[in-house]
Tab-separated table of C-alpha atoms and ligand atoms in Angstrom:
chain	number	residue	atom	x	y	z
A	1381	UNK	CA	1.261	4.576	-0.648
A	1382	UNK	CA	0.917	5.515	-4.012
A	1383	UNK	CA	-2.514	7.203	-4.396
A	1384	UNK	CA	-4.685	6.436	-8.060
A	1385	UNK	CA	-5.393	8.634	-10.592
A	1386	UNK	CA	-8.654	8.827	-9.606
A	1387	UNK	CA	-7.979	11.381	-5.981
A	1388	UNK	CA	-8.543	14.453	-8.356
A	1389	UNK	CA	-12.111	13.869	-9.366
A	1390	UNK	CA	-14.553	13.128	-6.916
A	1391	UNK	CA	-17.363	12.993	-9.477
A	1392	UNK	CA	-16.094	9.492	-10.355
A	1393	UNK	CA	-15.573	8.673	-6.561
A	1394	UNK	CA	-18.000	5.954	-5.312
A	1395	UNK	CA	-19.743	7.693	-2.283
A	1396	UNK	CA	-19.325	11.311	-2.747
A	1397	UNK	CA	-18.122	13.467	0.590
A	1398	UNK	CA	-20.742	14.016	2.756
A	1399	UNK	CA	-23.009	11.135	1.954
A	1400	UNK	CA	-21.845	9.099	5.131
A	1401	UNK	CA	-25.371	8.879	5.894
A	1402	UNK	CA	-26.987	5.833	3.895
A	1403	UNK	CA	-23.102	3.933	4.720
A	1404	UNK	CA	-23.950	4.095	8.412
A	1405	UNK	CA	-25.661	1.362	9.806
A	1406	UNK	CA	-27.021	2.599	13.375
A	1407	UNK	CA	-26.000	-0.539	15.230
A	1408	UNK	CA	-22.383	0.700	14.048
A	1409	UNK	CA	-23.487	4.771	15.386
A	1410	UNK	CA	-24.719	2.825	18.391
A	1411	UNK	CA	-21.253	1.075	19.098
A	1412	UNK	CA	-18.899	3.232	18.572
A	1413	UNK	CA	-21.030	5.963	20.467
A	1414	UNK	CA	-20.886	3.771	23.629
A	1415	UNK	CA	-17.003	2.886	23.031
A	1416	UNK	CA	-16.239	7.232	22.933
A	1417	UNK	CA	-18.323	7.202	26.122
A	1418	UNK	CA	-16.227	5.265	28.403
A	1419	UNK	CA	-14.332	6.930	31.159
A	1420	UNK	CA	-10.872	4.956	29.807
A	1421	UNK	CA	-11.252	5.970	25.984
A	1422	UNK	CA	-11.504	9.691	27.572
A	1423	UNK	CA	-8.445	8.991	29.665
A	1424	UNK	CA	-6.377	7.771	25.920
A	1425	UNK	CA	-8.007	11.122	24.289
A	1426	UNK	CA	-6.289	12.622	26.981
A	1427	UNK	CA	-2.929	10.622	26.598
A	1428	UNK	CA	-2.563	11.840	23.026
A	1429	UNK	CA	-2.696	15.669	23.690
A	1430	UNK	CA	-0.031	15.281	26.842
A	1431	UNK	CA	1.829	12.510	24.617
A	1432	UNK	CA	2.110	14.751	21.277
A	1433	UNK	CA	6.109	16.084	21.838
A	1434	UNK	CA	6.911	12.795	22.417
A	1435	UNK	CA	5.063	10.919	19.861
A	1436	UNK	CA	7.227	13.890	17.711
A	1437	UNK	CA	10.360	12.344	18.729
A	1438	UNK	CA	9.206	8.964	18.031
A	1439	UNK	CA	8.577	9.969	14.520
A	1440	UNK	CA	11.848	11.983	13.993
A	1441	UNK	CA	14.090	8.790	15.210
A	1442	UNK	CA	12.712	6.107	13.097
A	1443	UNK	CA	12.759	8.674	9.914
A	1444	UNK	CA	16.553	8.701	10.374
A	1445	UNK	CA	17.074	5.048	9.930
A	1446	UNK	CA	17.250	4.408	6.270
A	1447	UNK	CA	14.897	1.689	4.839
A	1448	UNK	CA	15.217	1.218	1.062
A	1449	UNK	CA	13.275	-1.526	-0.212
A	1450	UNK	CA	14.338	-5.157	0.660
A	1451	UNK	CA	16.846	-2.869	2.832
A	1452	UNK	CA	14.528	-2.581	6.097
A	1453	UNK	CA	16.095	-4.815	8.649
A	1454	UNK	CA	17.310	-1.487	10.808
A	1455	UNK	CA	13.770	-0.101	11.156
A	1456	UNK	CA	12.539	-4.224	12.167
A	1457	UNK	CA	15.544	-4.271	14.934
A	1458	UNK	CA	13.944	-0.474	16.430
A	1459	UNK	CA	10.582	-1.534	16.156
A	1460	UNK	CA	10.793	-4.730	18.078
A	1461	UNK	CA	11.480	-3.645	21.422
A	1462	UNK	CA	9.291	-0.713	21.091
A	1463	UNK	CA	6.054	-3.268	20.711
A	1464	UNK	CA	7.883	-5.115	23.862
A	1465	UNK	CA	7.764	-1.552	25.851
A	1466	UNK	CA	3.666	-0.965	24.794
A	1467	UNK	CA	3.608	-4.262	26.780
A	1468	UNK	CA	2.370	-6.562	23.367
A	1469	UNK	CA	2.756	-10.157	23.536
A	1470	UNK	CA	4.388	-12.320	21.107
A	1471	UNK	CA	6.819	-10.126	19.811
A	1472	UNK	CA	8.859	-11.208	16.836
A	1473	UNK	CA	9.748	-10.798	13.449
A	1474	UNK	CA	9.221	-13.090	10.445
A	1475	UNK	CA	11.482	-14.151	7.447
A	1476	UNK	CA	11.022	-11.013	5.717
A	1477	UNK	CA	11.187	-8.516	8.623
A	1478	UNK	CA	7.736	-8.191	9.343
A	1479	UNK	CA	7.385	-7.049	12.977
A	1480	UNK	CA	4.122	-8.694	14.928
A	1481	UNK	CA	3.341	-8.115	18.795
A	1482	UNK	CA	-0.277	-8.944	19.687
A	1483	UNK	CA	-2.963	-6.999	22.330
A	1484	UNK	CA	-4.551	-10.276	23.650
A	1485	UNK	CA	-8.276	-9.978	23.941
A	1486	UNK	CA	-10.421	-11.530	26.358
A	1487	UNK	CA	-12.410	-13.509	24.399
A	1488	UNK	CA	-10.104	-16.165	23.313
A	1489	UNK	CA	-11.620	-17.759	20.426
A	1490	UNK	CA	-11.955	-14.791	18.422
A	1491	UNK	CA	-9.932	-13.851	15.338
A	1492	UNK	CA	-7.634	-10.303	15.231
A	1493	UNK	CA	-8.060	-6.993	14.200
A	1494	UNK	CA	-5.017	-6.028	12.464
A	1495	UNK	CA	-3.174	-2.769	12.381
A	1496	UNK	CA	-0.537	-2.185	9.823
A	1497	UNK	CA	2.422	0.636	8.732
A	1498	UNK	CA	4.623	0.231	6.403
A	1499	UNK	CA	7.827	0.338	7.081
A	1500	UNK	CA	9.728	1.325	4.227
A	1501	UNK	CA	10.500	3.726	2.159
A	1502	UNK	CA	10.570	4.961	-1.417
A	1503	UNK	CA	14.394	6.299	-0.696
A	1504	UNK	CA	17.529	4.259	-2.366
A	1505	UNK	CA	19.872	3.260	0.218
A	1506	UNK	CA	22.560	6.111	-0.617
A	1507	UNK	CA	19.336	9.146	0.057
A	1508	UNK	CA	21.105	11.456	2.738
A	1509	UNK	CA	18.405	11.283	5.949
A	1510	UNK	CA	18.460	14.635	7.018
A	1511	UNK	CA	15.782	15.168	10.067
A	1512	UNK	CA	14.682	18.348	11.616
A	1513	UNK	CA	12.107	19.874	13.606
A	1514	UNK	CA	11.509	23.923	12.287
A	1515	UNK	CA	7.969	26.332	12.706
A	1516	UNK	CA	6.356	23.806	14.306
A	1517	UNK	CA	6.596	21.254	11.310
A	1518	UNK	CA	8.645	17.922	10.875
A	1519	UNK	CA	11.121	17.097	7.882
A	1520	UNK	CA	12.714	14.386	6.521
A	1521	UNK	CA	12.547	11.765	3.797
A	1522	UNK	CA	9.767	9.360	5.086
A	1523	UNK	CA	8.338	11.226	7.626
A	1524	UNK	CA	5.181	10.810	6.732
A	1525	UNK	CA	5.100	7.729	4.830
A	1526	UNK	CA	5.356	6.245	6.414
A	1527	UNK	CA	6.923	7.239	10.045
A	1528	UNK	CA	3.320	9.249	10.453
A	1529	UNK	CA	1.945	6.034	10.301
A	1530	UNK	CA	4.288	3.670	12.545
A	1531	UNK	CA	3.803	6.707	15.346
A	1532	UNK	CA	0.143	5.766	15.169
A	1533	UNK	CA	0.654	2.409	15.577
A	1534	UNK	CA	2.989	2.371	18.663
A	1535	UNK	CA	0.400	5.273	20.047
A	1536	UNK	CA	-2.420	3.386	19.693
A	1537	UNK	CA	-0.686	0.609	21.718
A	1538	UNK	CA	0.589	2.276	24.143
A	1539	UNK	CA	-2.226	4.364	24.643
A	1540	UNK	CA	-4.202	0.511	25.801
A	1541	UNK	CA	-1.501	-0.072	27.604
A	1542	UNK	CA	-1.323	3.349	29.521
A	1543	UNK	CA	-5.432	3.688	29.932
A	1544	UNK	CA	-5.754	-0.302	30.344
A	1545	UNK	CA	-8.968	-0.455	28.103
A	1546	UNK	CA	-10.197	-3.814	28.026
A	1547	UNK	CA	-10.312	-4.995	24.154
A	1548	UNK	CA	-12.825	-8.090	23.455
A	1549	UNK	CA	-11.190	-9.429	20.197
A	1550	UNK	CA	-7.009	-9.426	20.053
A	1551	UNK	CA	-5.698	-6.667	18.145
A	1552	UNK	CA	-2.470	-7.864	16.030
A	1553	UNK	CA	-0.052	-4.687	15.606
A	1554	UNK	CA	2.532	-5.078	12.396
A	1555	UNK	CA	4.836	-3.249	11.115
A	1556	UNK	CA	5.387	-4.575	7.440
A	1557	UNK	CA	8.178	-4.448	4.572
A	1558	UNK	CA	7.946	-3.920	1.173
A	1559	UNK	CA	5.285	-1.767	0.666
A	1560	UNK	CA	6.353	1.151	-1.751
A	1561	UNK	CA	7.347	0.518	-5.718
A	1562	UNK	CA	9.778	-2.546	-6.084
A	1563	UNK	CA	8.507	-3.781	-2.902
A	1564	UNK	CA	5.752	-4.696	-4.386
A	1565	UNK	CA	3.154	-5.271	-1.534
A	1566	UNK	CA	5.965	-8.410	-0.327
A	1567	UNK	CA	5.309	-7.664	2.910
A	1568	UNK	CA	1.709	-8.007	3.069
A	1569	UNK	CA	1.752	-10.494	0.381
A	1570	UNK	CA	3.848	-12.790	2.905
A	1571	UNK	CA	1.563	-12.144	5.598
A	1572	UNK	CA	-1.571	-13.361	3.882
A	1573	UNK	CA	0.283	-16.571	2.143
A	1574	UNK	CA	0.967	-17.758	6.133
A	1575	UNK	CA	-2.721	-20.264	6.633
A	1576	UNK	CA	-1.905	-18.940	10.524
A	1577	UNK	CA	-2.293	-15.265	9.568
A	1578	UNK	CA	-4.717	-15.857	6.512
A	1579	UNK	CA	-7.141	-17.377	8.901
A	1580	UNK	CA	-6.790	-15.310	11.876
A	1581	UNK	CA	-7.045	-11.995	10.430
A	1582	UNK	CA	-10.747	-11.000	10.085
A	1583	UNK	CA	-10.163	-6.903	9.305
A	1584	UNK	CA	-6.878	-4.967	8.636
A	1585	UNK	CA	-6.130	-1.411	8.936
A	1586	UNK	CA	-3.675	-0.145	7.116
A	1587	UNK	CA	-1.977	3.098	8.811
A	1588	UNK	CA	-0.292	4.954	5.817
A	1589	UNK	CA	0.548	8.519	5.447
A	1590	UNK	CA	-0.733	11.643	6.962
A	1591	UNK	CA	-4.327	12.824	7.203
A	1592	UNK	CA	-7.838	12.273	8.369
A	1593	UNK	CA	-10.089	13.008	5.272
A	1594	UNK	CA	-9.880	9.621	3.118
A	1595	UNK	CA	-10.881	6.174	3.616
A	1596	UNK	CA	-9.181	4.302	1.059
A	1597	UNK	CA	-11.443	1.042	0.356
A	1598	UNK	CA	-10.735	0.381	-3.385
A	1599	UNK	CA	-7.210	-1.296	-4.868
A	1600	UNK	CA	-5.931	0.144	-7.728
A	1601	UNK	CA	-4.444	-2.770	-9.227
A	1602	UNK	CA	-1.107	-2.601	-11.524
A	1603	UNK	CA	0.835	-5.218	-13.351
A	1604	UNK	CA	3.932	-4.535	-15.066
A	1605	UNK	CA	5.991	-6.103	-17.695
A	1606	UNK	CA	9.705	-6.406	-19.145
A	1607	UNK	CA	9.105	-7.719	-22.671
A	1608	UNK	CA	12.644	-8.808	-24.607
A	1609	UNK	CA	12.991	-9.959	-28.054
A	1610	UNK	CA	16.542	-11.935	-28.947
A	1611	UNK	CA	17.943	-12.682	-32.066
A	1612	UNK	CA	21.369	-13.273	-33.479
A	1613	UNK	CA	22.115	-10.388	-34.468
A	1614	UNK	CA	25.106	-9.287	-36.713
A	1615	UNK	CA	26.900	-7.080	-39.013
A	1616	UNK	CA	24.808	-4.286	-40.808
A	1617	UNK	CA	25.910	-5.156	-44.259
A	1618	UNK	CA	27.404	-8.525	-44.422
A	1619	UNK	CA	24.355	-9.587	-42.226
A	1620	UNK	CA	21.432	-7.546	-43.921
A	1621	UNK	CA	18.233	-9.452	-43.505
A	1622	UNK	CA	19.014	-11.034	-40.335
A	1623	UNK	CA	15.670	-10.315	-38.137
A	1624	UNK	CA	16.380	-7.139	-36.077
A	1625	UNK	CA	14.631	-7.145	-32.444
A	1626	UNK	CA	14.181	-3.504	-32.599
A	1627	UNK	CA	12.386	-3.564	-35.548
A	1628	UNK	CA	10.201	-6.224	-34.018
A	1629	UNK	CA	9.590	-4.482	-30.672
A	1630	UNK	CA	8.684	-1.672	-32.544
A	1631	UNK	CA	5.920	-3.621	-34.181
A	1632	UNK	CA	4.817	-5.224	-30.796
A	1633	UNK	CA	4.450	-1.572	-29.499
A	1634	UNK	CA	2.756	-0.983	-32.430
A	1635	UNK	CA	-0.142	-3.383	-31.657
A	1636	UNK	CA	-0.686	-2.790	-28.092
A	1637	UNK	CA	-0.589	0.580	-28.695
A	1638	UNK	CA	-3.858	0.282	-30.870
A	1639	UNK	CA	-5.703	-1.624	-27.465
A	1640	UNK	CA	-8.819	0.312	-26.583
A	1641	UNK	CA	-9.334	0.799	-22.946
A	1642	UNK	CA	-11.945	1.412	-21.081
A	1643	UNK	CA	-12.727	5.073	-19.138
A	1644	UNK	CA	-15.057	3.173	-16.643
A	1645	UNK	CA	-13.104	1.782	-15.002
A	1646	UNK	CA	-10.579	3.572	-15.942
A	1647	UNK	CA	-7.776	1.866	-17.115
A	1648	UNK	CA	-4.457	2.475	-18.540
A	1649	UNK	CA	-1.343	1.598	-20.143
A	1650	UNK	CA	2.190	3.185	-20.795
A	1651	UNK	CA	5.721	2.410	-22.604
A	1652	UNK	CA	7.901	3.259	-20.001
A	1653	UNK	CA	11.191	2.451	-21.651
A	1654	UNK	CA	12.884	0.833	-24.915
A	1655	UNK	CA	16.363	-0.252	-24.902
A	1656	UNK	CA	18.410	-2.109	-27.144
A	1657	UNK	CA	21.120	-2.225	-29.617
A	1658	UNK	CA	24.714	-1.586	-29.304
A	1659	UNK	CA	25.792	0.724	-32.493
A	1660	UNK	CA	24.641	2.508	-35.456
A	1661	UNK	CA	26.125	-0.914	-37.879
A	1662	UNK	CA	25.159	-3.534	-35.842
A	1663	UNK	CA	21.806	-5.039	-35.983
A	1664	UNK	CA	20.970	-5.722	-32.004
A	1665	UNK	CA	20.886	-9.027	-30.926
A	1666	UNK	CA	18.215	-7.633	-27.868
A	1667	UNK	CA	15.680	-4.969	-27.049
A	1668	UNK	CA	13.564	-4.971	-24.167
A	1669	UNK	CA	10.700	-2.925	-22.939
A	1670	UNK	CA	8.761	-2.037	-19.856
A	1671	UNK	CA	5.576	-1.568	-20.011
A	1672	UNK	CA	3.245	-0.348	-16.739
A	1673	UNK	CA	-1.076	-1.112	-16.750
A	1674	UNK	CA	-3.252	0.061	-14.871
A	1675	UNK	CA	-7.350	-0.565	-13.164
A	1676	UNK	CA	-9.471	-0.658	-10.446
A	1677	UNK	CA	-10.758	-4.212	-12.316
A	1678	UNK	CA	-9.072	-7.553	-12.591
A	1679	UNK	CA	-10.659	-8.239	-15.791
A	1680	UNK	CA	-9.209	-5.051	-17.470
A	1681	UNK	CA	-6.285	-5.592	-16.267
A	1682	UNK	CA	-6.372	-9.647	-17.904
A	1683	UNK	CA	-7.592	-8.163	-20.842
A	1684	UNK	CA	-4.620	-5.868	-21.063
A	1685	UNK	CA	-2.460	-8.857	-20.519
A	1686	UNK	CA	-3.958	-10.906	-23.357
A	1687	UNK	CA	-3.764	-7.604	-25.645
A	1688	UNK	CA	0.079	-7.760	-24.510
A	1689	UNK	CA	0.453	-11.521	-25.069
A	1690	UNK	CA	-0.833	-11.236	-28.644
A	1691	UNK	CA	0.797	-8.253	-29.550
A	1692	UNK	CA	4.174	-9.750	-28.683
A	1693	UNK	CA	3.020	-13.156	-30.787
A	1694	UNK	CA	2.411	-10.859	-34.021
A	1695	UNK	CA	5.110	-8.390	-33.906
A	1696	UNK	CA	7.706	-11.569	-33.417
A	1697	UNK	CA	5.663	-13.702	-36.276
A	1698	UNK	CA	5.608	-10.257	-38.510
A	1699	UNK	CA	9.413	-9.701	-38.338
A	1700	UNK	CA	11.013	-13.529	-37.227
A	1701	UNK	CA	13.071	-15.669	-40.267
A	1702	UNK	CA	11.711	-19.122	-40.776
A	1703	UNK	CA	15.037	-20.223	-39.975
A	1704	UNK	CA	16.342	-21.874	-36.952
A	1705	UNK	CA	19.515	-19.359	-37.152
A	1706	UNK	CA	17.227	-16.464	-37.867
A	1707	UNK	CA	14.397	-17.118	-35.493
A	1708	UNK	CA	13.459	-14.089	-33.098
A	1709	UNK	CA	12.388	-15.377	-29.762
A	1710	UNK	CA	10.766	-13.209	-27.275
A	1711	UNK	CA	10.338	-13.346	-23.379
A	1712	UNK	CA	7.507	-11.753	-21.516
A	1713	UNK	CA	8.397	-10.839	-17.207
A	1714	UNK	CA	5.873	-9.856	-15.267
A	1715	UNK	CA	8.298	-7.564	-12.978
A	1716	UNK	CA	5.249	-6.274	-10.935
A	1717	UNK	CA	1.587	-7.103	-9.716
A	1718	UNK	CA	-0.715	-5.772	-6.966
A	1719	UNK	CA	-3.816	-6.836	-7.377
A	1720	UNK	CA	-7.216	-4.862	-7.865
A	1721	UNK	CA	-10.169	-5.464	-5.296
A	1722	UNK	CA	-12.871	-3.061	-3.573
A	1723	UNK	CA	-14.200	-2.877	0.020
A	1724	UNK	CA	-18.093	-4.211	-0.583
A	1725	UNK	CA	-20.403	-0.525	-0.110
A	1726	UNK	CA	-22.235	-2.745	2.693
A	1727	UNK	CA	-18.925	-4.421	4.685
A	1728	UNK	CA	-19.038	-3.990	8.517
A	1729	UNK	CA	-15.559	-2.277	7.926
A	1730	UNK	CA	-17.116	0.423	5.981
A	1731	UNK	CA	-20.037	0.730	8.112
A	1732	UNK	CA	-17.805	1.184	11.449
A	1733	UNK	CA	-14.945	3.826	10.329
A	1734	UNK	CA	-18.035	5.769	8.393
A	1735	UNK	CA	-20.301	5.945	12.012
A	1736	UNK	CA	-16.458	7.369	13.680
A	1737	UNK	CA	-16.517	9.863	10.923
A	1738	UNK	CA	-19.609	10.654	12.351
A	1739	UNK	CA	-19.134	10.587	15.739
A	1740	UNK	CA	-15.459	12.862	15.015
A	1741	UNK	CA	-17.811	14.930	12.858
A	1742	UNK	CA	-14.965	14.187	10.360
A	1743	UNK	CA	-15.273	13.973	6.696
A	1744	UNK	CA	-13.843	11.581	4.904
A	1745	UNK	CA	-14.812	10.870	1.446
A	1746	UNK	CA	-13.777	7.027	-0.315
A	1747	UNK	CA	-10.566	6.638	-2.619
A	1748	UNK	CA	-8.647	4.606	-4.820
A	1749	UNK	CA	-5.088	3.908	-4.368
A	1750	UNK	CA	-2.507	1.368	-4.323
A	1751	UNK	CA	-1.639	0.336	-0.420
A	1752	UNK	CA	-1.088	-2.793	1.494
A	1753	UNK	CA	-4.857	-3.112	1.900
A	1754	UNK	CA	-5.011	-4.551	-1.685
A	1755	UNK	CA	-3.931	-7.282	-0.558
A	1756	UNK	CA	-6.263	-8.883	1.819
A	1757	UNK	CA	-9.286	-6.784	-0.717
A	1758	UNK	CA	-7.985	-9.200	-3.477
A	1759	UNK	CA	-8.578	-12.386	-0.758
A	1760	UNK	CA	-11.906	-11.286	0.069
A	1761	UNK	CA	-11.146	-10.114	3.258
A	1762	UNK	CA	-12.231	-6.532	4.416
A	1763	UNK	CA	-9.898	-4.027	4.500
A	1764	UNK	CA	-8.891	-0.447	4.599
A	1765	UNK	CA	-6.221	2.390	4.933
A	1766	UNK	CA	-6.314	5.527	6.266
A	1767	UNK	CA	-4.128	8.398	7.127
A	1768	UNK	CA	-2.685	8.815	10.680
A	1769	UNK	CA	-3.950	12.700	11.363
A	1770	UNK	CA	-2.060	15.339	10.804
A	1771	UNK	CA	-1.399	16.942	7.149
A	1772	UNK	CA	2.072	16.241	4.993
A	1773	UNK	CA	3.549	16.942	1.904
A	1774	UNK	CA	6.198	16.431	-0.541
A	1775	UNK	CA	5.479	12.316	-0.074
A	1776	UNK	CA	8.379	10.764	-2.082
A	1777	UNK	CA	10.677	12.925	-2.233
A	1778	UNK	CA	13.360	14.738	-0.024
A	1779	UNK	CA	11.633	17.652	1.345
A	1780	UNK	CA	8.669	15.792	2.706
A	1781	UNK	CA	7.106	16.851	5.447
A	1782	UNK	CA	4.697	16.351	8.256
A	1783	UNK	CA	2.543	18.864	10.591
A	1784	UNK	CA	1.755	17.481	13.420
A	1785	UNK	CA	-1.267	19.995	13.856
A	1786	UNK	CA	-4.428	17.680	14.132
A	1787	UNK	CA	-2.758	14.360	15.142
A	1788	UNK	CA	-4.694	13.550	17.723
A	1789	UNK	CA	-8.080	13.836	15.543
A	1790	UNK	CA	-5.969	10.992	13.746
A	1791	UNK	CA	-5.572	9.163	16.639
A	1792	UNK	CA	-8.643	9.596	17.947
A	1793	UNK	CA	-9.875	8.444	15.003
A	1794	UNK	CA	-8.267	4.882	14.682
A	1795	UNK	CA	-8.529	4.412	18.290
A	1796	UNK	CA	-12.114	4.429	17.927
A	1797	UNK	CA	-12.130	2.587	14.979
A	1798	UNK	CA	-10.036	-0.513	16.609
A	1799	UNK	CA	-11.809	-0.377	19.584
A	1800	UNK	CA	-15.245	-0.230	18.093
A	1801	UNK	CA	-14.451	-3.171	15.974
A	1802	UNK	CA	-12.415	-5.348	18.364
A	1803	UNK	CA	-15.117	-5.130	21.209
A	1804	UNK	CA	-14.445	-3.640	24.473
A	1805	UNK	CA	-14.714	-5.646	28.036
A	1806	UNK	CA	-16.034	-3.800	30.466
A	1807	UNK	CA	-14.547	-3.589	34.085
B	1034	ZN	ZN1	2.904	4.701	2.191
């Protein structure tokens, strides 16, 4: 996941930490209070303290298979027969690689809780996966985002299938693609495009990285865009006058840069990188930019758009010939786009992981960031991720790490929160 700029400063944060209270409806205390009380949901408390070594393993092996993004076929091919082995039905992967088994509920017309982990990871195919187990603490690119999270999901259904807890609605288990940067939410994009899956799903969960203390309910949307100006470029003296794409991109930049933004919700914008040209006496025949914006709202982020649009239209008119062989033309890619949506403050979603919190006595306070749960937030649906217990660090980068220390809090935690929402049968 790829948290918003917003996890710093909790003054701006929507329900500040400790004000679970008001959130918690007490027909949500009341269920998930009976669900922590049964004699099976003990037994799967239980499960995860004996379980923890090997839940450790778990983790370390899918860490050391690589899975770059669009590269993730190896981790589909492991995580297949593992969702066989927790006894799921309907095992099988789609077009993409995302990996589906489903917990059949017994009531048969209602629609699935979803569980989700990403499945990929930030690291280009050539990263050297080094894994390792040292003081207690697990290493390695990945391990906790997302392998944190896949080891949650594969607990949590085992851990049905080992207690045998009754659930009332199905719970769908996937393991999705193309989460992190380039990815581009694909995965989960896919997912939600299928009518089967669109209208089956009624909540996901999105299991991402390490932790117990957020609930992440609002989307950060981002849209990004490769902006390049051609012309015909030509020699710097013989040529002189010829419309020069630099100089135009510069004047583009120029415009946009002036766009005002607002700081509620915050929104931003950035240059990320100018190229162009080939040498000091030629004038370029292309330069191309890349330019990244960011909100929490869809209209900022359209307005940013438009700002871009127009900019483009009067740095091009400012610096084209009138010419057919002197025209500048200009191209505008959108090369990324997840979209921005928030969990409503009075969802059922919200409501049943805030009365866990409660129950766990665990506090979680409400953030902003960029995950897979954007995507159903942006179709109206409810949706939210959270962290799979434990703590890590170093996300994104080689010497990430996880500590397993407090997993089963985690666990306990999602558990609960699946159950509580699904329905259980009773014997
Ligand atoms: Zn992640």
């Amino acid at each position: 996941m790829a948290l918003g700029p917003q996890q710093r400063t909790p003054l701006e944060q929507a329900i500040p930490t400790g004000a679970a209270e008001p959130q918690t409806s007490r027909t949500a205390q009341k269920v998930v209070a009976h669900v922590a009380e049964l004699r099976r949901v003990h037994e799967a408390f239980a499960w995860f303290r004996v379980s923890a070594r090997e839940l450790e393993d778990i983790q370390l092996e899918v860490t050391a298979i690589p899975a770059p993004p669009w590269g993730e076929a190896a981790r589909s091919q492991w995580l297949k027969p593992r969702f066989e082995d927790a006894g799921l039905a309907d095992v099988h992967q789609d077009e993409l690689g995302n990996v589906f088994g489903i917990r059949p509920g017994t009531d048969l017309s209602a629609s699935y809780v979803a569980l989700s982990a990403h499945i990929d990871t930030v690291f280009p195919a050539e990263t050297p996966i080094n894994v390792s187990r040292n003081d207690g603490k697990l290493h390695g690119p990945g391990i906790s985002d997302n392998a944190s999270g896949i080891t949650a999901l594969l607990a949590i259904a085992n851990v049905l299938r080992q207690t045998n807890i009754g659930n009332s609605a199905p719970i769908l288990f996937i393991g999705n693609v193309g989460e992190e940067g380039e990815g581009n939410l694909r995965g989960m994009r896919h997912i939600f495009e299928q009518a089967k899956w669109f209208d089956s799903i009624r909540a996901l969960v999105a299991l991402d990285g390490a932790g117990t203390d957020t609930i992440i309910t609002e989307g950060l949307g981002s849209r990004r865009y490769e902006i390049t100006v051609r012309g015909t470029g030509g020699h710097s003296w013989s040529d002189f006058g010829v419309p020069n794409p630099i100089v135009a991109l510069a004047r583009i930049i120029d415009h946009f840069d002036r766009t005002t933004v607002p700081n509620t919700p915050k929104t931003t914008f950035n240059i990320g990188t100018v190229q162009g040209g080939t040498s000091v006496n030629s004038i370029p025949q292309v330069s191309t930019m890349r330019v990244d914006t960011r909100s929490a709202s869809l209209e900022q982020l359209d307005r940013l758009e438009r700002a871009l649009r127009d900019a483009v239209k009067e740095g091009i008119a400012e610096t084209s010939g009138r010419k057919k062989d002197n025209l500048l033309t200009s191209e505008i890619l959108v090369i990324g786009d997840r979209p921005a949506a928030d969990l409503a403050a009075d969802s059922h979603l919200l409501k049943v992981i805030r009365a866990v919190d409660v129950q766990l006595n665990n506090n979680a306070r409400i953030q902003r960031a960029s995950t897979d749960a954007n995507i159903p937030l942006s179709l109206g649906r409810e949706a939210i991720a959270i962290g799979a217990g434990g703590s890590g660090g170093g996300a994104h980068t080689v010497n990430e790490w996880y500590d397993p220390a407090g997993r089963d809090l985690g666990l306990k935690r999602i558990l609960l929160l699946t159950l509580a929402l699904s329905g259980v049968s009773e014997e």
